[in-house]
Amino acid sequence: MRFYRPHRPFRRKPSTTGGQHRRKPHEEKPHEENAHEEHPHQDQAAGPSASRRRRLLITSATVVSAVLVAAFALRDASGPDSGATGSKADCRPTALLEPPCGAWFGAFVPHERDDLPEKVRAYEKRVGRELDIVYTYHDMSLASGTRREGQLLTPEERRVGEDHLLLLSWESKWWGGTKQQQPTWKQIASGELDDKVVDVQARRIKGYGKKVFLSFDLEMDTRTPASGTPADYVKAYRHIHDRFRELGVDNVVWTWITTGYLDHADEIKKMYPGDDYVDWVGYNQYNYYRCHDADWLTFAQTQHATHDWIRENISDDKPLMLSEFGTAADANRPQRQAEWYAQVPGVLKGLDGVKAALQWNYRDPGPHCNLALANDAAWDSLRKAVADPYLNQPLK
């Protein structure tokens, strides 16, 4: 079994102005019996409206902060530049694993069941540094025999977690299972899966002890109506969150990951569980180029529109994660992928609140859809980009 990102729901054709997102390896057709009429999430006060109220308070605080900043600047005009990271003590991660002085660098590294540590080390050797975050995927199947797809965490993940942060993507799927075995959001929200799935994995994570990033049904905006309505998703997410809390699991950093595809904007807003249930907000944006018959987009062009929309409509203060980013290659311009990655650190520093960026080093199905690094020039460019001090923060 290969722990790669599994088959995911239908993707509409991307827009070059409103963000792009990934096409699924094998498109799933929504099941008729799971198609429900969507209703707006009733608890919208937890999202943008609360965010706007916070902005009024932040504006006042910003004025005071600006005066203090100016005073310090006059006192020490020779201080660090905008890319500096400060002292190690000042830059230690917060309780929610946020690096105050820069951003984490991570990746999804393709691997088989037993070789995750070896594949991570090989990637790190090629990129010239250790990863901060390693990204893996799991379903909600029951553990039986040698099956470990639903096991949070595997022995290999525990080994990698000794000197890395882990982002676990937990999907309401049973990969390779029958139609009847696929969990729905209503089942999860009702507690039907607590005894055999949710509680089991909650106790496993609690027993691990170290803090982990946990995402439930990343890119949930592509999963309706097969898994349920937006309101069903919010209820399922909140149920898992609350169940973990009831079981005393306090080492999870709750990470909500959307496509960031702005054609889904209304649906994405309905699917935000609320500030009390989310610690980090993530989104996945790419330069697909010929993979989706799109124009070539710079790294900045793939990120800015979605970033600004999330800040305006979802949260203006949660730490943000580029949970997947990458680019296709251009066969006619072999250096183009290298040029694309060279932009990464400069753009990241200008994206308010982005505290982690995870490179996707794998392919999509179809012609021209390999998003992995294509040649030595691309590797060298990424190597130089992620050597930037802004992306090298203390893990402890």
PDB file of C-alpha atoms in Angstrom, residues 40 72 319 387:
ATOM      1  CA  PRO A  40     -26.168  27.743   4.541  1.00  0.00           C
ATOM      2  CA  PHE A  72      12.666  50.800  18.664  1.00  0.00           C
ATOM      3  CA  PRO A 319      -1.795  31.339  10.958  1.00  0.00           C
ATOM      4  CA  ALA A 387      18.020  27.844   2.623  1.00  0.00           C
TER       5      ALA A 387
END
